């Protein structure tokens, strides 16, 4: 009897990257500022195999599928989510890794466009998947920067390093302090008796890329008006003195200066276990978004206003870029279940929209 033909098996590899929450430090990361965030227990997994025909193909049950030739790969206008993947591929190719093609599938439990950075999770997971597939490695900060470049060049969003850094460096049970100027990454223990509640407004972040980039430009205009390269070098006292600059630029600068200050204080408060004071900083951050940076929305404000009345909630704010997306509330763990119910029903009563409200745990990053 003839021996059964052996079909060569191409081994599948997989990589996971989590989403993130921004605890404080809103829009500071492209002004050489400070951020405090964490990786969360929701993310994206990419699993697949290599192919040799120069085609990248990917499938997602939520977003659809694409198959694109890698020869001279450019940003796509159809299937725009593919740009997060293809941007990473293009960056890895420029880093000298010869990628000859792959077929892969995305799965996960991270909602897109909610402010939890599914884009960074997709980029980091893609990068790790391809590095594994081609038996290569990159230092964690290089990996984060590669993902940022991919987003700039292929998705057209001039984001900072907050999202990929949290997704890569996250540590279970810890917040991550990140100084975007010195690139210091420090883990800060997060009290176990506190929980984080995410509430999605149910309104997608429309035109978010354009609004994000426009706000970013305003902050650079503010820096120029103040004679510095980055708002990191501006203090409240400087802003007091310089009341000659355009009011809108002054408001944008005040937000960033305030956020840097709040991150500094928050790290100390977390280390001292002062949860209520930490929550107050989150509230102040949201007020600053609402009034100074104007990146909140009616829906986010409503979620924040409802959450602040709920027993056990210590603080609440929008998380991420703003202009839609989600809020994050700091809650005493023992009162979390009731708070989730109250937030859900309070918002539904006022808007008729049932929001998605869930608890996230701080988790390990991808690296
Ligand atoms: C988005 C960007 C980040 C950061 C936040 C706002 O999540 O991707 O780089 O700027 O907005 O803090």
GROMACS .gro file of C-alpha atoms and ligand atoms in nm, residues 20 22 24-31 34-35 115-117 119-120 148 151-152 157-164 205 212 216 255 259 293 295 317-323, ligand 1:
model
   54
   20UNK     CA    1  -0.592   5.066   2.705
   22UNK     CA    2  -0.621   5.669   2.971
   24UNK     CA    3  -0.517   6.102   3.318
   25UNK     CA    4  -0.301   6.303   3.082
   26UNK     CA    5  -0.537   6.394   2.802
   27UNK     CA    6  -0.379   6.511   2.476
   28UNK     CA    7  -0.046   6.561   2.651
   29UNK     CA    8   0.143   6.288   2.468
   30UNK     CA    9   0.222   6.484   2.153
   31UNK     CA   10   0.337   6.785   2.359
   34UNK     CA   11   0.296   6.307   3.104
   35UNK     CA   12   0.035   6.034   3.088
  115UNK     CA   13  -1.190   5.530   2.300
  116UNK     CA   14  -1.020   5.212   2.426
  117UNK     CA   15  -0.770   5.217   2.143
  119UNK     CA   16  -0.639   5.087   1.668
  120UNK     CA   17  -0.324   5.054   1.880
  148UNK     CA   18   0.275   5.514   1.604
  151UNK     CA   19  -0.084   5.527   1.238
  152UNK     CA   20   0.060   5.857   1.121
  157UNK     CA   21  -0.403   6.023   1.265
  158UNK     CA   22  -0.116   6.214   1.422
  159UNK     CA   23  -0.151   6.031   1.754
  160UNK     CA   24   0.105   6.030   2.033
  161UNK     CA   25   0.265   5.729   2.200
  162UNK     CA   26   0.012   5.682   2.480
  163UNK     CA   27  -0.189   5.404   2.317
  164UNK     CA   28   0.086   5.175   2.187
  205UNK     CA   29  -1.650   5.909   1.700
  212UNK     CA   30  -0.800   6.512   1.668
  216UNK     CA   31  -0.327   6.891   1.794
  255UNK     CA   32  -0.580   7.199   2.952
  259UNK     CA   33  -0.325   6.754   3.274
  293UNK     CA   34  -1.009   7.161   2.539
  295UNK     CA   35  -1.319   6.756   2.323
  317UNK     CA   36  -1.395   6.152   3.288
  318UNK     CA   37  -1.378   6.092   2.919
  319UNK     CA   38  -1.095   5.862   2.818
  320UNK     CA   39  -0.885   5.896   2.503
  321UNK     CA   40  -0.920   6.141   2.219
  322UNK     CA   41  -1.274   6.252   2.306
  323UNK     CA   42  -1.526   6.377   2.048
  368LIG     C1   43  -0.586   5.924   2.133
  368LIG     C2   44  -0.443   5.924   2.077
  368LIG     C3   45  -0.341   5.933   2.191
  368LIG     C4   46  -0.372   6.049   2.284
  368LIG     C5   47  -0.519   6.049   2.325
  368LIG     C6   48  -0.557   6.171   2.402
  368LIG     O1   49  -0.609   5.809   2.207
  368LIG     O2   50  -0.421   5.808   2.002
  368LIG     O3   51  -0.211   5.942   2.137
  368LIG     O4   52  -0.335   6.170   2.225
  368LIG     O5   53  -0.606   6.038   2.213
  368LIG     O6   54  -0.488   6.179   2.520
   0.00000   0.00000   0.00000
